[in-house]
Amino acid sequence: MKVGFIGLGHMGSGMAANLLRAGHELTVFNRTAAKRRALVELGAREAATVGDACGGEVVVSMLADDSALRRIALGDEGIIDNLRRGAVHVSMSTVSVELTRDLNQAHEQAGQKFVAAPVFGRPDMAAAAKLFIVAAGAADATRICQPLLDCMGQRTFPFGTEPADASLVKLAGNFMLAATIETLGEALTLTAKGGIEPGAFVELLTSTLFPAPAYRTYGALIAQSKFEPAGFAAPLGHKDVRLLLAAAEALRVPMPIGSLLNERFLRLLAQGGENLDWSAISHLAAADAGLPRISRS
Amino acid sequence: MKVGFIGLGHMGSGMAANLLRAGHELTVFNRTAAKRRALVELGAREAATVGDACGGEVVVSMLADDSALRRIALGDEGIIDNLRRGAVHVSMSTVSVELTRDLNQAHEQAGQKFVAAPVFGRPDMAAAAKLFIVAAGAADATRICQPLLDCMGQRTFPFGTEPADASLVKLAGNFMLAATIETLGEALTLTAKGGIEPGAFVELLTSTLFPAPAYRTYGALIAQSKFEPAGFAAPLGHKDVRLLLAAAEALRVPMPIGSLLNERFLRLLAQGGENLDWSAISHLAAADAGLPRISRS
Amino acid sequence: MKVGFIGLGHMGSGMAANLLRAGHELTVFNRTAAKRRALVELGAREAATVGDACGGEVVVSMLADDSALRRIALGDEGIIDNLRRGAVHVSMSTVSVELTRDLNQAHEQAGQKFVAAPVFGRPDMAAAAKLFIVAAGAADATRICQPLLDCMGQRTFPFGTEPADASLVKLAGNFMLAATIETLGEALTLTAKGGIEPGAFVELLTSTLFPAPAYRTYGALIAQSKFEPAGFAAPLGHKDVRLLLAAAEALRVPMPIGSLLNERFLRLLAQGGENLDWSAISHLAAADAGLPRISRS
Amino acid sequence: MKVGFIGLGHMGSGMAANLLRAGHELTVFNRTAAKRRALVELGAREAATVGDACGGEVVVSMLADDSALRRIALGDEGIIDNLRRGAVHVSMSTVSVELTRDLNQAHEQAGQKFVAAPVFGRPDMAAAAKLFIVAAGAADATRICQPLLDCMGQRTFPFGTEPADASLVKLAGNFMLAATIETLGEALTLTAKGGIEPGAFVELLTSTLFPAPAYRTYGALIAQSKFEPAGFAAPLGHKDVRLLLAAAEALRVPMPIGSLLNERFLRLLAQGGENLDWSAISHLAAADAGLPRISRS
């Protein structure tokens, strides 16, 4: 298929490479040209402008946040201005429910199709085509882009025809992860202060009731107090919690753990944690208990 | 081995039966005689008093709460008064850190051995000898009772020589479960109010980041708003949260999610939820959002 | 002085009347013409457009929220477009720190002066010229408008030269009030459920440690569960808490009581409390304790 | 009247002196003899044992906490054992609802009368006979001791015939104070980080909506970050919050601000704040925002 790909960051570059490997004819765009070159070496055509990447049946975007996606899609000479009628924009970024709704409306008015398809998974899973994809959009649009999603992820979870629903589900999923981090932080602080070896407690959890990647990954990081280098940086975690609370505000849903997480991130950032992994909020529970760290040494 | 077993409730009766099946010579005691009979039919000797169950090398206790265990162990004509020197008391109830410490001290003064070995698992897992056991006590004591634990559980996690540590670990594990319920409640309320089918969201979670029994079990109950009959009743859940907070208080560990859970259980009980499963606290997040229930019908 | 006045709601109409009574030459504007008439009868000139009200040395605005003020001030044919160079805009609405900053910048660029002067007090205090005014702006600007503020309030508290500071102070003051409501709600729920007569407890507080208008006013409303008609409606209270949290977010200040208040208002509104006084959040503490209401009958 | 007085701490010594000044025939007891001497110089008789102080019509107790009062009243050779039938025990300590109930029952069984009369006020108010007294007990008992209360306080607030109610009211009052400290801490952190001078903000509050001793006292301490020497030490504040939460637990009343306060005190004590005034919890809000302190220098 003739496909454009916009946004070649840690996630996007691996995803685009997987589309190339599957034989799709790819045109890539990234603000900093350096990142395009690696893809060009793999066989991609290089776009000089957003418009250049919008000539095919589908354009995929994978951008950092609301403001980047808003500019690229709705801005002057953006996707809306350039995509031809009937073509599909697949937005795979984690962005707000509100922006997803705005984009859907703008594409509709322009006679274009729109699918929101945010992903769960870290860069290594993106490179290995092992992402989990949450997709929502009109049936004809999702049908067109499904073969592309299959090249990038291990499974697509369909969530109906309303793109904004995919963004809501993605934000709720990230909330589950952040809440797991906070919960592990409190439990490991309690047990560590009580003299229990953190690794042993994590081993118990992940061998019994919580044999899940989320608990293994974050349990290990927290038990070792290892928050650098950041796999997913604290400011990004904070951003997602704020998008969650904005969605909750619009739907009038009080979320006490959501509020607590927001306070934790604000504090982490106020105290200088910009470069730490988002799991460093667990350290705050330890600090509150007078423990310099959860791990023993 | 010659073993006494005290406490034949939903959990204890299955555990005792597994000891019998493994060929141990069992003497059972329960306050209400009716429960002893089923075990007698399986070959157990019936004890008329606590003391009658304390004649062997080991006595196992599996009781409802602190006050029951305190009375049976430390009360007049209790375990301490009756166990012979060098014999082992294995306490498998979920009780406070403080009581566990008191029991250990009392047994030491009486020249007896003490092991705390609380379990994770519901009655069906107890019956199937599939419990997960957290054990702590002096090395010689745990060595003696390990063959018995092997008959009752699928795996024993050793947590050193201090019995109170096993109680702390067990309470922290239950906290992880209760926090999972609350987190699921908030996330499912948000997504359900946004129009997402609850079962689909749980399917996403348990197929990706959270493929764990805790999420499958509670995700299903909450998605269906099915809180009766209670697998683990709300007052017991509340009790465990209070024991957690008492341990946290003694160790000076602030636990914001622990506090939130305590407020949730107080509210559930104040509003008449005595007979509901503890996962019914998830319903409170829904009520706060003006949803009569999370499930669709 | 030749003064324009924009916004003749519950608060603005009383404030404008006081300026007239003091002999100022007033031109009034309100979106709905009906409200202008009462002021015209008191001697005001009627403006047909925002621009008509911007011909004097000072224009005062008193509007419902950010979006109204943004439109009236920054919109097409708004205050910025119409005020002459060197004239002063005194904004007395409770609005966001961010909008206050935007307005100040826009006025500066247009060669106009800007003072933020939000007020504490209900409509009866506005009518009686008993408002407390928090004012911030450049020295020459505040000097010009001080005589006007003196006609509308009993005291002006100067907070320096940065208009946004006045908005921050005003939002923090409203937070203090909302927190007082929540605290009273929790304390009165506890004592009422324990059998204490609510009025007696409020009498104790306001006769000893808390002899303050905030405690008298809200103590009485809560003790009587009297939330209609609304003196200050719940959606307005919610708006102010959201502006507070936005300011706290920008400054990276975690505010746990602020978060709790936001959850309370979201819940009150989700459960149908749109028309209640904002003190009705106190009722949620009572509901959580299984009390239908705090007052006895 | 012939009166015994037990407990000559910071509060009790001033209260006893006021009884002497009013001409009552006082016998005083304190564990450390040194403290009795000052009262003896004012004309008191010295008691060598608790029993020696129980020979009159009334015995007043003013002790540090539950365990001290429990031992002095219910212990061997305590008040219950020594007071004559028909005489009155007036307990003025801040203690748990549960202990107050136990004491009332014990006195009833012994044919004695019991009044709970906890006080609001610091040592200087005790010395100046300016305490506010919350009193509850049987009508005949309160009638007997009212003249004594009148010597020690500026006003007595009667709360019926059930002594435990006075303890509940007192704990709820202290909760109001602690919540005021937390609220001021959050608001002053926000405004200080925004550049507002803390003293100016406190001046605004106490000149307008909150002209109350609680706001003046704690506003000044927090604005100056002055937490030593402790007027009311953090461990005592924590104790009162725990008694509050125990009462709330028994009545099944969730109190989110109560929980937050408990977390704040646990953290303050875990981080080494034993000797600070309880208003030092306000410093935690500042620390969370990355401010070393609220005051400017």
Short mmCIF file of N, CA and C in Angstrom, two decimals, chain C residues 73-129:
data_model
loop_
_atom_site.label_atom_id
_atom_site.label_comp_id
_atom_site.label_asym_id
_atom_site.label_seq_id
_atom_site.Cartn_x
_atom_site.Cartn_y
_atom_site.Cartn_z
N ALA C 73 -13.05 41.28 26.37
CA ALA C 73 -11.82 42.08 26.39
C ALA C 73 -10.97 41.88 25.15
N LEU C 74 -10.79 40.63 24.76
CA LEU C 74 -9.84 40.33 23.68
C LEU C 74 -10.53 40.07 22.35
N GLY C 75 -11.86 39.89 22.37
CA GLY C 75 -12.58 39.56 21.14
C GLY C 75 -12.69 40.75 20.19
N ASP C 76 -13.28 40.50 19.03
CA ASP C 76 -13.50 41.55 18.04
C ASP C 76 -14.32 42.68 18.65
N GLU C 77 -13.88 43.90 18.41
CA GLU C 77 -14.57 45.07 18.95
C GLU C 77 -14.71 44.99 20.47
N GLY C 78 -13.67 44.42 21.11
CA GLY C 78 -13.68 44.30 22.56
C GLY C 78 -12.99 45.48 23.22
N ILE C 79 -12.71 45.34 24.49
CA ILE C 79 -12.12 46.45 25.25
C ILE C 79 -10.77 46.87 24.67
N ILE C 80 -9.91 45.87 24.41
CA ILE C 80 -8.58 46.19 23.88
C ILE C 80 -8.69 47.05 22.60
N ASP C 81 -9.64 46.67 21.75
CA ASP C 81 -9.80 47.40 20.47
C ASP C 81 -10.32 48.82 20.67
N ASN C 82 -10.98 49.09 21.78
CA ASN C 82 -11.70 50.34 21.93
C ASN C 82 -11.16 51.33 22.95
N LEU C 83 -10.46 50.79 23.95
CA LEU C 83 -9.99 51.68 25.01
C LEU C 83 -8.90 52.60 24.45
N ARG C 84 -8.90 53.87 24.88
CA ARG C 84 -7.86 54.75 24.36
C ARG C 84 -6.54 54.56 25.12
N ARG C 85 -5.45 54.93 24.51
CA ARG C 85 -4.13 54.80 25.12
C ARG C 85 -4.10 55.52 26.45
N GLY C 86 -3.51 54.88 27.46
CA GLY C 86 -3.38 55.52 28.77
C GLY C 86 -4.56 55.30 29.68
N ALA C 87 -5.70 54.86 29.13
CA ALA C 87 -6.86 54.58 29.98
C ALA C 87 -6.67 53.24 30.69
N VAL C 88 -7.49 53.02 31.74
CA VAL C 88 -7.31 51.84 32.60
C VAL C 88 -8.49 50.87 32.50
N HIS C 89 -8.18 49.58 32.36
CA HIS C 89 -9.19 48.55 32.48
C HIS C 89 -9.03 47.89 33.86
N VAL C 90 -10.08 47.97 34.67
CA VAL C 90 -10.07 47.32 35.99
C VAL C 90 -10.93 46.07 35.91
N SER C 91 -10.28 44.91 35.96
CA SER C 91 -11.02 43.64 35.86
C SER C 91 -11.30 43.12 37.25
N MET C 92 -12.58 43.02 37.63
CA MET C 92 -12.94 42.62 38.99
C MET C 92 -13.52 41.21 39.07
N SER C 93 -13.57 40.52 37.95
CA SER C 93 -14.07 39.15 37.92
C SER C 93 -13.06 38.20 38.56
N THR C 94 -13.55 37.03 38.99
CA THR C 94 -12.66 35.96 39.43
C THR C 94 -12.34 35.10 38.22
N VAL C 95 -11.13 35.24 37.72
CA VAL C 95 -10.74 34.49 36.53
C VAL C 95 -9.37 33.86 36.71
N SER C 96 -8.92 33.15 35.70
CA SER C 96 -7.67 32.41 35.81
C SER C 96 -6.46 33.32 35.84
N VAL C 97 -5.41 32.82 36.46
CA VAL C 97 -4.13 33.51 36.47
C VAL C 97 -3.65 33.71 35.04
N GLU C 98 -3.86 32.69 34.23
CA GLU C 98 -3.38 32.73 32.84
C GLU C 98 -4.08 33.84 32.04
N LEU C 99 -5.39 33.94 32.15
CA LEU C 99 -6.10 34.98 31.42
C LEU C 99 -5.67 36.36 31.91
N THR C 100 -5.49 36.49 33.23
CA THR C 100 -5.07 37.77 33.78
C THR C 100 -3.73 38.19 33.17
N ARG C 101 -2.85 37.20 33.02
CA ARG C 101 -1.55 37.48 32.42
C ARG C 101 -1.72 37.88 30.94
N ASP C 102 -2.57 37.15 30.23
CA ASP C 102 -2.81 37.47 28.81
C ASP C 102 -3.37 38.88 28.65
N LEU C 103 -4.31 39.23 29.52
CA LEU C 103 -4.93 40.55 29.43
C LEU C 103 -3.91 41.65 29.68
N ASN C 104 -3.09 41.43 30.70
CA ASN C 104 -2.09 42.44 31.04
C ASN C 104 -1.16 42.70 29.85
N GLN C 105 -0.75 41.60 29.22
CA GLN C 105 0.15 41.71 28.08
C GLN C 105 -0.53 42.44 26.91
N ALA C 106 -1.79 42.09 26.66
CA ALA C 106 -2.51 42.71 25.54
C ALA C 106 -2.70 44.21 25.77
N HIS C 107 -3.02 44.58 27.02
CA HIS C 107 -3.20 45.99 27.31
C HIS C 107 -1.87 46.75 27.16
N GLU C 108 -0.82 46.12 27.64
CA GLU C 108 0.50 46.75 27.53
C GLU C 108 0.84 47.03 26.08
N GLN C 109 0.61 46.00 25.23
CA GLN C 109 0.93 46.16 23.81
C GLN C 109 0.09 47.25 23.16
N ALA C 110 -1.13 47.46 23.71
CA ALA C 110 -2.01 48.48 23.16
C ALA C 110 -1.81 49.84 23.82
N GLY C 111 -0.81 49.93 24.71
CA GLY C 111 -0.53 51.21 25.37
C GLY C 111 -1.59 51.58 26.40
N GLN C 112 -2.32 50.57 26.88
CA GLN C 112 -3.35 50.82 27.89
C GLN C 112 -2.86 50.30 29.24
N LYS C 113 -3.57 50.67 30.31
CA LYS C 113 -3.20 50.21 31.65
C LYS C 113 -4.18 49.13 32.10
N PHE C 114 -3.71 48.26 32.99
CA PHE C 114 -4.56 47.16 33.44
C PHE C 114 -4.39 46.91 34.93
N VAL C 115 -5.51 46.79 35.63
CA VAL C 115 -5.50 46.44 37.06
C VAL C 115 -6.44 45.26 37.27
N ALA C 116 -5.95 44.22 37.97
CA ALA C 116 -6.85 43.13 38.37
C ALA C 116 -7.29 43.42 39.79
N ALA C 117 -8.60 43.39 40.03
CA ALA C 117 -9.12 43.75 41.35
C ALA C 117 -10.32 42.88 41.73
N PRO C 118 -10.10 41.56 41.83
CA PRO C 118 -11.20 40.67 42.20
C PRO C 118 -11.65 40.92 43.64
N VAL C 119 -12.86 40.49 43.93
CA VAL C 119 -13.46 40.84 45.23
C VAL C 119 -13.91 39.63 46.04
N PHE C 120 -13.93 39.78 47.35
CA PHE C 120 -14.58 38.82 48.24
C PHE C 120 -15.88 39.44 48.73
N GLY C 121 -16.95 38.66 48.70
CA GLY C 121 -18.23 39.19 49.17
C GLY C 121 -19.35 38.70 48.30
N ARG C 122 -20.53 38.59 48.88
CA ARG C 122 -21.70 38.14 48.16
C ARG C 122 -22.48 39.37 47.65
N PRO C 123 -23.52 39.16 46.86
CA PRO C 123 -24.28 40.29 46.28
C PRO C 123 -24.73 41.33 47.30
N ASP C 124 -25.13 40.90 48.50
CA ASP C 124 -25.58 41.89 49.48
C ASP C 124 -24.42 42.80 49.90
N MET C 125 -23.23 42.24 49.96
CA MET C 125 -22.07 43.06 50.31
C MET C 125 -21.70 43.99 49.15
N ALA C 126 -21.91 43.51 47.92
CA ALA C 126 -21.66 44.37 46.75
C ALA C 126 -22.61 45.56 46.79
N ALA C 127 -23.88 45.31 47.08
CA ALA C 127 -24.89 46.37 47.12
C ALA C 127 -24.58 47.38 48.23
N ALA C 128 -24.03 46.87 49.34
CA ALA C 128 -23.76 47.75 50.49
C ALA C 128 -22.37 48.37 50.45
N ALA C 129 -21.65 48.19 49.32
CA ALA C 129 -20.29 48.73 49.19
C ALA C 129 -19.37 48.21 50.29
#
